XYZ file of C-alpha atoms in Angstrom:
774
model
C 19.454 17.640 7.968
C 21.735 14.785 8.990
C 24.214 14.730 11.784
C 27.602 14.931 10.033
C 28.831 11.761 11.681
C 25.737 9.687 11.017
C 25.672 7.048 8.324
C 24.234 3.662 7.660
C 27.420 2.027 6.598
C 30.409 4.010 7.621
C 31.177 3.355 11.232
C 30.565 -0.305 11.927
C 33.417 -1.435 14.152
C 34.310 -4.896 15.411
C 32.455 -4.273 18.658
C 28.978 -4.659 20.155
C 26.027 -2.498 19.227
C 24.777 0.257 19.199
C 24.817 0.627 15.479
C 24.805 4.315 14.530
C 22.610 5.442 11.659
C 21.709 8.905 10.372
C 18.064 9.939 10.124
C 18.248 10.536 6.386
C 20.046 7.265 5.713
C 17.542 5.354 7.838
C 14.570 6.850 6.005
C 16.108 6.328 2.565
C 16.556 2.668 3.453
C 13.085 2.114 4.945
C 10.805 4.704 3.330
C 11.983 5.089 -0.238
C 9.410 3.563 -2.546
C 8.164 3.737 -6.101
C 9.896 4.390 -9.396
C 13.416 5.367 -10.272
C 12.895 8.698 -12.014
C 15.758 10.661 -13.528
C 13.753 13.044 -15.651
C 15.492 16.386 -15.654
C 13.995 18.542 -12.925
C 15.953 21.722 -12.219
C 16.815 21.748 -8.556
C 18.615 24.311 -6.433
C 22.375 24.040 -6.185
C 23.944 23.104 -2.865
C 24.807 26.745 -2.270
C 21.260 27.852 -3.096
C 19.950 25.209 -0.713
C 22.101 26.478 2.148
C 21.125 30.070 1.473
C 17.477 29.019 1.324
C 17.720 27.383 4.761
C 19.288 30.537 6.177
C 16.565 32.693 4.644
C 13.767 30.622 6.191
C 15.322 30.491 9.651
C 16.123 34.224 9.564
C 12.410 34.933 9.085
C 11.451 33.046 12.234
C 12.713 35.386 14.933
C 15.049 35.128 17.903
C 13.080 32.439 19.732
C 13.537 29.964 16.856
C 16.058 27.173 17.433
C 18.133 26.086 14.425
C 20.104 22.939 13.750
C 18.970 20.923 16.738
C 21.211 17.938 17.409
C 18.961 14.972 18.195
C 19.643 11.368 19.194
C 17.389 8.452 19.997
C 17.827 4.749 20.622
C 15.758 1.747 19.695
C 16.991 -1.618 20.863
C 20.529 -1.733 19.472
C 20.182 1.192 17.078
C 21.339 4.721 17.769
C 19.648 7.196 15.406
C 21.197 10.635 15.027
C 20.628 13.789 13.056
C 20.102 17.535 13.040
C 16.606 18.919 12.670
C 16.409 22.156 10.678
C 14.422 24.126 13.215
C 11.960 24.238 16.127
C 9.540 27.013 16.970
C 8.811 26.673 20.688
C 5.990 29.206 20.590
C 4.116 27.179 17.980
C 5.447 23.838 19.254
C 6.404 23.186 15.634
C 9.337 21.205 14.234
C 10.269 22.199 10.691
C 12.033 20.288 7.954
C 13.098 22.776 5.263
C 13.318 21.836 1.591
C 14.188 24.104 -1.342
C 12.813 23.617 -4.849
C 12.158 25.188 -8.240
C 8.997 25.209 -10.331
C 5.575 23.804 -9.507
C 5.395 22.230 -6.062
C 2.331 20.250 -7.101
C 4.508 18.432 -9.652
C 6.741 16.988 -6.932
C 6.621 13.200 -7.088
C 4.713 11.427 -4.348
C 7.613 9.197 -3.316
C 9.806 12.273 -2.768
C 7.136 13.881 -0.579
C 6.721 10.646 1.386
C 10.445 10.513 2.059
C 10.393 14.114 3.303
C 7.534 13.308 5.695
C 9.369 10.248 6.987
C 12.433 12.299 7.859
C 10.330 15.005 9.530
C 8.377 12.486 11.619
C 11.523 10.704 12.811
C 12.983 14.048 13.851
C 9.638 14.741 15.497
C 9.880 11.705 17.746
C 13.493 12.447 18.638
C 12.459 15.962 19.672
C 9.465 14.711 21.676
C 11.731 12.274 23.463
C 14.307 14.969 24.228
C 11.840 17.610 25.466
C 9.192 15.316 26.954
C 6.469 16.623 24.608
C 3.020 15.000 24.491
C 2.255 16.210 20.970
C 3.989 18.146 18.220
C 3.235 20.050 15.037
C 5.439 18.635 12.269
C 5.902 20.893 9.253
C 7.462 20.561 5.838
C 8.602 23.998 4.706
C 9.058 24.224 0.938
C 10.937 27.325 -0.250
C 10.713 28.314 -3.909
C 14.232 29.489 -4.717
C 13.027 31.720 -7.545
C 10.220 33.570 -5.766
C 11.445 32.971 -2.175
C 7.878 32.050 -1.304
C 7.287 29.492 1.456
C 4.682 26.733 1.420
C 3.988 25.078 4.775
C 2.481 21.614 5.116
C 1.673 21.041 8.800
C 0.296 18.021 10.643
C -0.179 17.531 14.364
C 0.933 14.209 15.844
C 0.819 12.784 19.318
C 4.090 11.709 20.818
C 2.852 8.116 20.860
C 2.092 8.191 17.125
C 5.541 9.571 16.305
C 7.156 6.974 18.565
C 5.283 4.188 16.795
C 6.393 5.523 13.386
C 10.000 5.770 14.580
C 10.048 2.246 15.997
C 8.437 0.735 12.890
C 11.183 2.166 10.699
C 13.918 1.144 13.124
C 12.517 -2.365 13.206
C 12.667 -2.569 9.398
C 16.317 -1.606 9.501
C 17.379 -3.547 12.584
C 17.794 -6.937 10.934
C 19.919 -5.376 8.203
C 22.032 -3.548 10.777
C 22.696 -6.777 12.665
C 23.659 -8.490 9.416
C 26.005 -5.660 8.472
C 27.737 -5.622 11.823
C 28.196 -9.375 11.704
C 29.627 -9.047 8.208
C 32.042 -6.338 9.313
C 33.271 -8.361 12.273
C 33.747 -11.481 10.141
C 35.359 -9.466 7.354
C 37.885 -7.869 9.671
C 38.724 -11.193 11.302
C 39.288 -12.744 7.871
C 41.478 -9.864 6.668
C 43.554 -9.829 9.848
C 44.448 -13.487 9.233
C 44.884 -13.115 5.465
C 47.881 -14.867 3.942
C 49.765 -13.849 0.812
C 48.280 -15.888 -2.057
C 51.616 -17.156 -3.394
C 54.482 -19.068 -1.840
C 56.722 -16.022 -1.994
C 56.830 -12.434 -3.204
C 58.299 -11.603 -6.571
C 61.439 -9.445 -6.611
C 60.362 -5.898 -5.743
C 56.819 -6.940 -4.825
C 57.475 -7.148 -1.081
C 59.060 -3.699 -1.116
C 55.971 -2.285 -2.796
C 53.600 -4.133 -0.450
C 55.415 -2.861 2.631
C 55.235 0.725 1.370
C 51.474 0.454 0.762
C 50.891 -1.068 4.223
C 52.935 1.650 5.907
C 51.127 4.390 4.018
C 47.774 3.012 5.182
C 49.035 2.731 8.758
C 50.420 6.273 8.817
C 47.600 7.854 6.820
C 49.877 9.104 4.057
C 50.148 8.943 0.284
C 52.785 6.894 -1.486
C 53.862 7.477 -5.094
C 55.407 4.221 -6.252
C 57.226 3.783 -9.530
C 57.398 0.043 -10.026
C 58.341 -1.841 -13.190
C 56.025 -4.072 -15.147
C 56.205 -7.736 -14.207
C 56.524 -7.558 -10.408
C 52.799 -8.019 -9.756
C 51.856 -4.450 -8.816
C 48.137 -5.134 -8.515
C 48.423 -8.014 -6.046
C 51.320 -6.179 -4.390
C 49.061 -3.233 -3.574
C 45.707 -4.946 -2.970
C 47.027 -7.497 -0.463
C 48.685 -5.065 1.996
C 45.753 -2.656 1.922
C 43.300 -5.457 2.715
C 45.579 -6.500 5.599
C 45.534 -2.935 6.905
C 41.749 -2.536 6.845
C 40.977 -4.018 10.296
C 43.690 -2.215 12.245
C 43.069 1.094 10.484
C 39.279 0.715 10.784
C 38.916 1.255 7.053
C 35.393 1.062 5.718
C 36.259 0.712 2.062
C 39.013 0.199 -0.455
C 38.614 2.126 -3.711
C 40.610 0.697 -6.601
C 40.643 3.354 -9.333
C 41.736 2.473 -12.860
C 42.233 4.429 -16.073
C 40.904 1.767 -18.425
C 38.836 -1.417 -18.504
C 41.863 -3.792 -18.446
C 42.967 -2.185 -15.190
C 39.597 -2.956 -13.618
C 39.835 -6.549 -14.793
C 43.300 -6.931 -13.245
C 42.004 -5.519 -9.966
C 39.050 -7.913 -9.868
C 41.349 -10.840 -10.626
C 43.806 -9.748 -7.920
C 41.068 -9.379 -5.306
C 39.735 -12.842 -6.184
C 43.222 -14.327 -5.991
C 44.029 -12.735 -2.646
C 40.692 -13.771 -1.104
C 40.666 -17.286 -2.581
C 39.907 -19.796 0.157
C 39.157 -17.125 2.777
C 36.418 -18.159 5.236
C 34.387 -14.994 4.665
C 34.119 -13.483 1.200
C 34.903 -9.862 0.666
C 32.155 -7.830 -0.995
C 33.740 -6.614 -4.220
C 31.797 -4.325 -6.543
C 32.706 -3.261 -10.076
C 31.313 0.054 -11.308
C 30.883 0.475 -15.049
C 29.698 3.382 -17.160
C 25.930 3.798 -17.475
C 25.919 3.419 -21.246
C 27.670 0.042 -20.916
C 25.318 -1.206 -18.202
C 22.042 0.063 -19.661
C 19.610 -2.661 -20.765
C 17.286 -0.283 -22.609
C 19.352 2.486 -24.233
C 16.323 3.543 -26.269
C 14.322 4.361 -23.128
C 14.492 7.165 -20.563
C 15.353 6.496 -16.913
C 11.865 6.735 -15.440
C 9.004 4.390 -14.661
C 6.853 5.667 -17.505
C 9.490 4.659 -20.043
C 11.743 1.893 -18.719
C 10.393 -1.318 -17.148
C 13.531 -1.607 -14.989
C 12.839 1.827 -13.482
C 9.181 1.062 -12.769
C 8.857 0.143 -9.087
C 12.656 0.186 -8.735
C 12.646 1.100 -5.023
C 9.915 -1.433 -4.243
C 12.075 -4.281 -5.582
C 15.439 -2.894 -4.483
C 15.435 -4.441 -0.956
C 15.182 -8.002 -2.277
C 17.834 -7.359 -4.938
C 20.109 -5.760 -2.366
C 19.773 -8.748 -0.043
C 20.629 -11.139 -2.850
C 23.571 -9.051 -4.001
C 25.370 -8.864 -0.644
C 25.496 -12.652 -0.534
C 27.660 -12.689 -3.665
C 31.420 -12.495 -3.229
C 32.164 -10.526 -6.383
C 29.732 -8.256 -8.156
C 31.405 -7.643 -11.475
C 29.352 -6.482 -14.448
C 27.929 -9.938 -15.412
C 27.097 -10.927 -11.809
C 25.448 -7.602 -11.049
C 23.425 -7.790 -14.257
C 22.211 -11.287 -13.449
C 20.972 -10.307 -9.982
C 19.401 -7.062 -11.182
C 17.472 -8.681 -14.009
C 16.322 -11.495 -11.734
C 14.601 -8.804 -9.669
C 13.571 -6.732 -12.689
C 15.537 -3.606 -11.756
C 18.251 -1.546 -13.416
C 21.767 -3.055 -13.062
C 23.483 0.329 -13.147
C 21.486 1.851 -10.314
C 21.579 -1.338 -8.274
C 25.352 -0.959 -8.443
C 25.080 2.644 -7.255
C 23.124 1.508 -4.192
C 25.533 -1.344 -3.432
C 28.476 1.027 -3.040
C 27.131 1.575 0.499
C 27.467 -2.109 1.344
C 30.637 -3.082 -0.571
C 34.060 -3.505 1.033
C 36.095 -2.966 -2.123
C 34.906 -0.886 -5.069
C 36.634 -1.101 -8.453
C 35.920 1.671 -10.928
C 37.208 4.328 -13.260
C 39.106 7.396 -12.032
C 36.094 9.601 -12.624
C 34.057 7.900 -9.864
C 36.326 9.505 -7.270
C 38.132 12.410 -8.922
C 35.517 13.982 -11.197
C 33.739 17.218 -10.287
C 30.566 15.365 -9.205
C 32.221 12.052 -8.298
C 29.871 9.635 -6.540
C 32.479 7.717 -4.527
C 33.936 10.899 -3.086
C 30.502 12.360 -2.319
C 29.363 9.222 -0.504
C 32.593 8.994 1.469
C 32.231 12.588 2.622
C 28.508 12.374 3.399
C 28.906 9.151 5.384
C 32.314 9.960 6.863
C 33.724 6.677 5.608
C 37.378 5.900 6.170
C 38.551 4.969 2.687
C 41.918 4.225 1.174
C 42.731 4.608 -2.505
C 44.711 2.498 -4.927
C 45.313 4.462 -8.137
C 46.400 2.180 -10.959
C 48.582 3.411 -13.862
C 48.625 6.782 -12.120
C 50.609 8.482 -14.889
C 47.276 8.683 -16.742
C 45.633 10.737 -14.024
C 47.202 14.056 -15.080
C 45.584 14.127 -18.505
C 42.347 12.511 -17.342
C 41.946 15.049 -14.539
C 42.568 17.928 -16.938
C 39.586 16.766 -18.964
C 37.454 16.414 -15.836
C 38.053 20.065 -14.973
C 37.824 21.618 -18.433
C 34.726 22.846 -20.259
C 33.808 24.216 -23.678
C 31.007 26.348 -25.035
C 30.484 26.464 -28.777
C 28.610 29.325 -30.383
C 26.853 26.922 -32.723
C 25.246 25.298 -29.650
C 23.871 28.674 -28.602
C 22.478 29.252 -32.079
C 20.811 25.834 -32.045
C 19.354 26.556 -28.613
C 17.980 29.915 -29.779
C 16.255 28.266 -32.735
C 14.552 25.801 -30.412
C 13.703 28.314 -27.680
C 10.151 29.441 -26.942
C 9.452 33.176 -26.856
C 9.893 33.335 -23.072
C 13.580 32.394 -23.397
C 14.524 34.605 -26.345
C 15.464 37.635 -24.254
C 17.885 35.796 -21.951
C 19.515 33.881 -24.806
C 19.832 37.004 -26.955
C 21.510 38.790 -24.061
C 23.949 35.910 -23.660
C 24.660 36.011 -27.397
C 25.478 39.727 -27.273
C 27.778 39.304 -24.269
C 29.456 36.376 -26.039
C 30.120 38.398 -29.203
C 31.328 41.391 -27.213
C 33.756 39.192 -25.329
C 35.926 38.604 -28.419
C 34.876 41.521 -30.648
C 38.394 42.966 -30.748
C 40.180 39.621 -31.136
C 42.397 39.743 -34.215
C 43.892 36.239 -34.118
C 42.241 32.855 -34.438
C 43.283 31.830 -30.933
C 43.685 34.031 -27.884
C 43.999 33.541 -24.133
C 42.207 35.992 -21.835
C 43.258 36.698 -18.251
C 39.774 36.385 -16.754
C 36.222 35.393 -17.550
C 34.418 38.734 -18.071
C 31.834 39.522 -15.404
C 29.309 40.682 -17.981
C 29.447 37.336 -19.752
C 29.256 35.422 -16.447
C 26.160 37.404 -15.463
C 24.528 36.724 -18.820
C 25.235 32.995 -18.380
C 23.640 33.051 -14.942
C 20.516 34.777 -16.251
C 20.243 32.350 -19.162
C 20.539 29.282 -16.934
C 17.979 30.687 -14.498
C 15.559 31.346 -17.351
C 16.046 27.840 -18.763
C 15.570 26.168 -15.380
C 12.523 28.265 -14.572
C 11.019 27.303 -17.917
C 11.564 23.594 -17.269
C 10.274 23.905 -13.699
C 7.098 25.648 -14.840
C 6.452 23.128 -17.610
C 8.370 19.859 -16.966
C 9.535 18.217 -20.174
C 9.067 21.377 -22.215
C 12.742 21.986 -22.962
C 13.831 20.816 -26.405
C 16.792 18.397 -26.382
C 19.008 21.142 -27.836
C 18.036 23.478 -25.004
C 18.665 20.828 -22.360
C 22.064 20.007 -23.810
C 22.989 23.683 -23.935
C 21.800 24.159 -20.352
C 24.025 21.336 -19.108
C 27.006 22.764 -20.989
C 26.457 26.241 -19.542
C 25.962 24.907 -16.003
C 29.273 23.046 -16.201
C 31.050 26.044 -17.714
C 29.633 28.352 -15.044
C 30.644 26.062 -12.224
C 34.223 25.847 -13.461
C 34.212 29.572 -14.151
C 33.503 30.210 -10.476
C 36.712 28.312 -9.654
C 38.857 29.875 -12.387
C 42.449 30.563 -11.414
C 46.076 30.139 -12.396
C 45.497 26.409 -12.755
C 43.513 26.974 -15.974
C 43.404 28.987 -19.192
C 40.414 30.849 -20.575
C 40.805 30.891 -24.341
C 38.714 31.741 -27.372
C 39.075 30.090 -30.784
C 37.528 31.767 -33.827
C 36.578 29.687 -36.858
C 34.043 29.219 -39.629
C 31.245 26.779 -38.943
C 29.729 24.230 -41.341
C 27.020 26.767 -42.105
C 29.653 29.196 -43.374
C 29.114 31.571 -40.473
C 31.892 32.799 -38.219
C 31.638 31.392 -34.733
C 33.729 30.981 -31.618
C 34.529 28.324 -29.057
C 35.130 29.323 -25.457
C 37.247 26.997 -23.369
C 38.096 26.815 -19.695
C 41.146 24.613 -20.139
C 42.622 23.044 -17.060
C 46.415 22.912 -17.117
C 47.273 21.968 -13.532
C 44.643 19.722 -11.903
C 46.339 19.847 -8.491
C 43.966 22.396 -6.882
C 40.992 20.181 -7.711
C 42.565 16.853 -6.766
C 44.240 17.933 -3.530
C 41.009 17.791 -1.524
C 40.231 14.317 -2.904
C 43.535 12.940 -1.647
C 43.128 14.778 1.658
C 39.703 13.160 2.146
C 41.143 9.643 1.967
C 42.817 7.889 4.875
C 45.659 6.950 2.539
C 46.430 6.653 -1.155
C 48.875 4.561 -3.135
C 49.521 5.702 -6.706
C 51.531 3.266 -8.772
C 52.813 2.913 -12.314
C 55.940 1.977 -14.243
C 56.328 5.644 -15.251
C 56.105 8.135 -12.389
C 59.267 10.132 -12.812
C 60.305 12.746 -12.193
C 58.597 12.696 -8.823
C 58.206 16.478 -8.569
C 56.208 16.538 -11.788
C 53.570 14.114 -10.519
C 53.352 15.385 -6.941
C 52.983 18.959 -8.214
C 50.527 18.209 -11.001
C 48.317 15.908 -8.905
C 48.244 17.982 -5.721
C 49.638 15.238 -3.492
C 50.251 16.140 0.183
C 53.653 17.459 1.199
C 54.381 14.349 3.268
C 53.839 12.016 0.290
C 56.411 9.216 0.188
C 58.001 8.730 -3.230
C 59.712 5.439 -3.993
C 61.153 3.552 -6.921
C 61.027 -0.217 -6.833
C 64.067 -1.828 -8.364
C 63.482 -3.833 -11.525
C 63.630 -7.635 -11.387
C 64.841 -7.639 -14.982
C 68.463 -7.808 -16.084
C 70.015 -5.468 -18.607
C 71.061 -8.519 -20.648
C 67.404 -9.324 -21.312
C 66.868 -6.172 -23.362
C 68.927 -4.614 -26.100
C 68.094 -0.886 -26.231
C 69.482 0.866 -29.282
C 69.382 4.545 -30.221
C 69.185 5.338 -33.917
C 71.276 8.495 -34.119
C 71.029 8.545 -37.899
C 67.251 9.154 -37.816
C 65.459 12.393 -37.032
C 61.687 12.236 -36.576
C 61.250 15.991 -36.092
C 58.197 17.198 -37.937
C 60.251 18.927 -40.626
C 62.258 15.728 -41.183
C 59.347 13.268 -41.278
C 59.381 12.644 -45.024
C 63.039 11.806 -45.212
C 62.769 9.599 -42.094
C 60.424 7.133 -43.811
C 63.009 5.152 -45.755
C 65.617 4.746 -42.960
C 62.903 3.710 -40.482
C 61.609 1.053 -42.878
C 65.145 -0.185 -43.575
C 65.966 -0.455 -39.864
C 62.759 -2.341 -39.108
C 63.335 -4.802 -41.963
C 66.948 -5.353 -40.963
C 65.981 -6.131 -37.366
C 63.175 -8.430 -38.484
C 65.390 -10.458 -40.815
C 68.051 -10.746 -38.107
C 65.488 -12.222 -35.702
C 62.071 -13.010 -37.160
C 59.171 -12.825 -34.740
C 56.460 -10.494 -33.481
C 57.218 -6.761 -33.214
C 55.329 -3.572 -32.441
C 56.177 -0.280 -34.138
C 54.943 2.916 -32.471
C 54.432 6.293 -34.113
C 53.316 9.658 -32.787
C 50.253 9.999 -35.032
C 48.053 8.045 -37.395
C 49.333 10.105 -40.322
C 52.940 9.216 -39.562
C 52.002 5.570 -38.938
C 50.158 5.309 -42.252
C 53.019 6.847 -44.218
C 55.594 4.448 -42.771
C 53.270 1.437 -43.069
C 52.506 2.167 -46.715
C 56.183 2.554 -47.623
C 57.180 -0.508 -45.616
C 54.530 -2.707 -47.271
C 55.713 -1.581 -50.681
C 59.433 -2.127 -50.093
C 59.205 -5.194 -47.824
C 56.139 -7.035 -49.035
C 57.374 -10.358 -47.647
C 56.978 -9.204 -44.035
C 53.455 -9.435 -42.631
C 52.083 -6.207 -41.179
C 48.870 -5.098 -39.517
C 47.979 -1.718 -38.100
C 45.883 0.150 -35.595
C 43.129 2.154 -37.238
C 41.288 5.262 -36.176
C 38.254 4.659 -33.933
C 39.079 0.984 -33.588
C 36.277 -1.012 -31.922
C 36.721 -3.684 -29.262
C 36.415 -6.522 -31.768
C 39.052 -4.954 -34.013
C 41.370 -4.387 -31.034
C 41.037 -8.033 -30.002
C 41.823 -9.130 -33.566
C 44.907 -6.891 -33.629
C 46.240 -8.471 -30.422
C 45.385 -11.996 -31.574
C 48.035 -11.652 -34.296
C 50.681 -11.692 -31.543
C 50.683 -15.419 -30.869
C 53.638 -17.676 -29.978
C 55.514 -18.588 -33.139
C 53.931 -15.705 -35.037
C 55.868 -13.377 -37.308
C 55.166 -9.840 -38.388
C 55.011 -6.202 -37.315
C 52.022 -4.446 -35.818
C 51.872 -0.686 -36.344
C 50.366 1.301 -33.442
C 50.053 4.829 -32.116
C 52.267 5.932 -29.249
C 50.102 6.643 -26.229
C 47.213 4.612 -27.657
C 45.449 1.475 -26.493
C 48.319 -0.848 -27.528
C 51.058 1.231 -25.907
C 50.116 0.285 -22.347
C 47.951 -2.140 -20.420
C 48.544 -5.108 -22.732
C 50.527 -8.205 -21.803
C 52.386 -10.090 -24.570
C 54.983 -12.268 -22.813
C 57.510 -14.602 -24.345
C 57.420 -15.071 -28.100
C 54.192 -13.087 -28.416
C 56.366 -9.939 -28.586
C 60.134 -9.840 -28.982
C 60.763 -6.232 -29.917
C 59.497 -2.685 -30.410
C 60.393 0.222 -32.669
C 59.591 3.658 -31.264
C 59.667 6.667 -33.555
C 59.764 10.161 -31.979
C 60.076 11.146 -28.345
C 56.313 11.219 -28.056
C 56.363 14.974 -27.555
C 52.972 16.712 -27.776
C 52.509 18.772 -30.910
C 53.858 22.293 -30.839
C 50.791 24.486 -31.333
C 49.225 27.622 -29.918
C 47.433 25.819 -27.095
C 50.467 23.858 -25.944
C 52.641 26.942 -26.125
C 50.214 28.739 -23.817
C 50.275 25.741 -21.511
C 54.062 25.905 -21.551
C 53.928 29.542 -20.427
C 51.548 28.637 -17.603
C 53.720 25.686 -16.549
C 56.725 27.990 -16.439
C 54.802 30.437 -14.258
C 53.600 27.738 -11.850
C 56.539 25.321 -11.770
C 59.416 27.189 -13.409
C 59.828 24.473 -16.039
C 57.606 25.109 -19.030
C 59.152 22.919 -21.739
C 59.779 19.874 -19.572
C 56.335 19.893 -17.963
C 54.478 20.477 -21.225
C 56.479 18.454 -23.717
C 59.394 16.372 -22.449
C 57.975 14.558 -19.408
C 54.614 13.628 -21.000
C 56.403 12.484 -24.167
C 58.983 10.263 -22.484
C 56.296 8.757 -20.276
C 54.563 7.435 -23.433
C 57.855 6.086 -24.765
C 58.658 4.146 -21.589
C 55.120 2.757 -21.395
C 55.321 1.516 -24.978
C 58.775 0.019 -24.436
C 57.454 -1.764 -21.363
C 55.416 -4.090 -23.589
C 58.565 -6.029 -24.561
C 59.942 -7.517 -21.328
C 57.137 -8.964 -19.205
C 58.755 -11.889 -17.373
C 62.163 -12.870 -16.005
C 62.745 -15.134 -19.006
C 61.761 -12.728 -21.793
C 64.411 -11.386 -24.159
C 63.929 -8.644 -26.697
C 65.061 -5.473 -28.402
C 63.924 -1.846 -28.451
C 64.914 0.609 -31.155
C 64.573 4.261 -30.123
C 64.406 5.839 -33.542
C 65.466 9.449 -33.081
C 68.868 11.041 -32.516
C 67.520 13.019 -29.533
C 67.318 9.825 -27.467
C 71.100 10.042 -27.284
C 71.065 13.361 -25.407
C 72.358 13.411 -21.850
C 69.174 14.973 -20.425
C 67.064 12.139 -21.805
C 68.877 9.225 -20.204
C 67.707 9.929 -16.584
C 64.107 9.758 -17.784
C 64.537 6.204 -19.129
C 64.472 3.129 -16.854
C 67.670 2.767 -14.849
C 68.018 -0.940 -15.609
C 68.272 -0.344 -19.367
C 71.695 -0.521 -20.948
C 71.364 1.894 -23.857
C 73.592 1.509 -26.891
C 74.322 4.771 -28.635
C 74.123 3.762 -32.286
C 72.000 1.215 -34.074
C 72.426 2.216 -37.684
C 74.842 -0.462 -38.824
C 73.633 -3.758 -37.429
C 70.715 -5.281 -35.667
C 70.764 -7.765 -32.835
């Protein structure tokens, strides 16, 4: 077991050696060999592993020493860790590992890594106690049977010392290189100059807030308008703060691919001409990085997994010489060394200075960036781009569903040995909602009987796979993963979530149910992620009201909230409220004609490129069809359901300088934020509805929960999320200090007094737009 402060990469300061490295990290770097193999092998959970360690040590007696803190030096390396146990009577050091299934099926490279760790601990113990020889044991505990298997070898102290020094020597050159890189990196960042002659209006204010938050170790929630250069304005000050705050890494977390691209561009711009390049790594989803999607991730199937760890050192060395490892650059290096690009990227997180990736890499339940930061005790600071998206994204991260049809499919595929456990789960499932009279119902708790049946079913499935690896049908594996996720979230169930059951009729005509653990308030899950970071800056054009975002995201009490003044003038944008139009659901049909008339009138008054936003595809299609029929002379194009990347690019290409026409899009969709259409590419927008989520049974239950938690059910469930989408969509119109345009807010409710504070302060809103267009 590693010393909690030990890590390969986390604590390199601008100072002389020693370079501190954990035993496990050292061995993973020097002793990991063979194939990449991600075949599903049920392994004990972290909690089961800890309990297993306690069980083994409890069996040893009072003379047994547990968790021995050990340290040893070799040249300029300081190696640290905690050995699991030492039996002085047997002169035996033990490294304890828990497992499921057939121990003989354990892969050789895993066993070799375990022996390497045990032997390094062995030398550290010999050095500490002055031992001449030592029994080194691997203790494998079967979690299911609680049976121990001991593998014991006797080594002389000299042999263990030789093994230790050989592995240190393999790592020493890399350690020297990494320390030199860190010293040069920090010197470069300390002298870094702003990449432009001057800051844009509002950009300096934002940059100063980010720098102060990093210096004070706090979070800042910054609402800053589009067009001030938020990405450069946040990246630059955080890079400047890295040396003085001894930051190991910057994590730039984005909601969508365009956000990652902006971050990579900003990092390149800020570091342009710097004497020492910053190591910048882009993380992409596995399905987008995979070279062989038809093959499994193991050496028997994929050529890029075969011998992965044998070729990794050379690929790693080549990669750290590159300044920016975006998707194309990483792919090129990986394929040159015949290894998987995705998993090369995973390894390079340890050696990167700035990591750019999706929210889920840090905030998800099993997020890699958070796990590595905690395990290595890295000092990291976060930049969270377009942070208004994090509420809904985090809800999805901490929600789970179980569908009864999945259980039925699993039962059909199950061998006889699994029938009993799955039948028991099916009975508990049916009993759970037997008395439910409505199609949708929320329950106060997850019944213990059902939870127990889930636990038994997962244990049976994992035992089956452990006993006969590869024997689980794909339907059984998929069901197992779904149940494991549901169970894990069920253990953390609380006021932050709903447990609901939806009854329906399946495609087979049979009645079935869907169970959902539906996260409403992600704050309890996210709070620890923000607390783990040295600092965090969350920024967006729409982060008001402040209390909504701080409460929903679990930000610390000392979070600094700020609003950067807009560089734009009210004269640049005509904002008009159409009080004669109601887009309420019951009024939709009669809103079609006045919306079309208003759009045509505005277009004829000033021809050019416009976007029209609607709350749903159905509404969009109704308006678009009527508009095309009554105003055939005006060119139109529209967003379609499940639009691919090529189709999205074609949609945006229609917005060219000198172009004319109206693009129809969905409010809250891919064209409502994150796109940049300056100047004549876009001169106006029509926004129908307040963007309010649909009133339905689920949202009404969420409203009740919001009222219970925050005392403001309607605003937190409907109003604030809706207006956020409106402001984001409207923000597409004015992108530079020279842009001029118009926004039509097509609903009488925009004229209400309680709505105005939720719209940008720099807007000058005209109350009626029914008579004339500007």
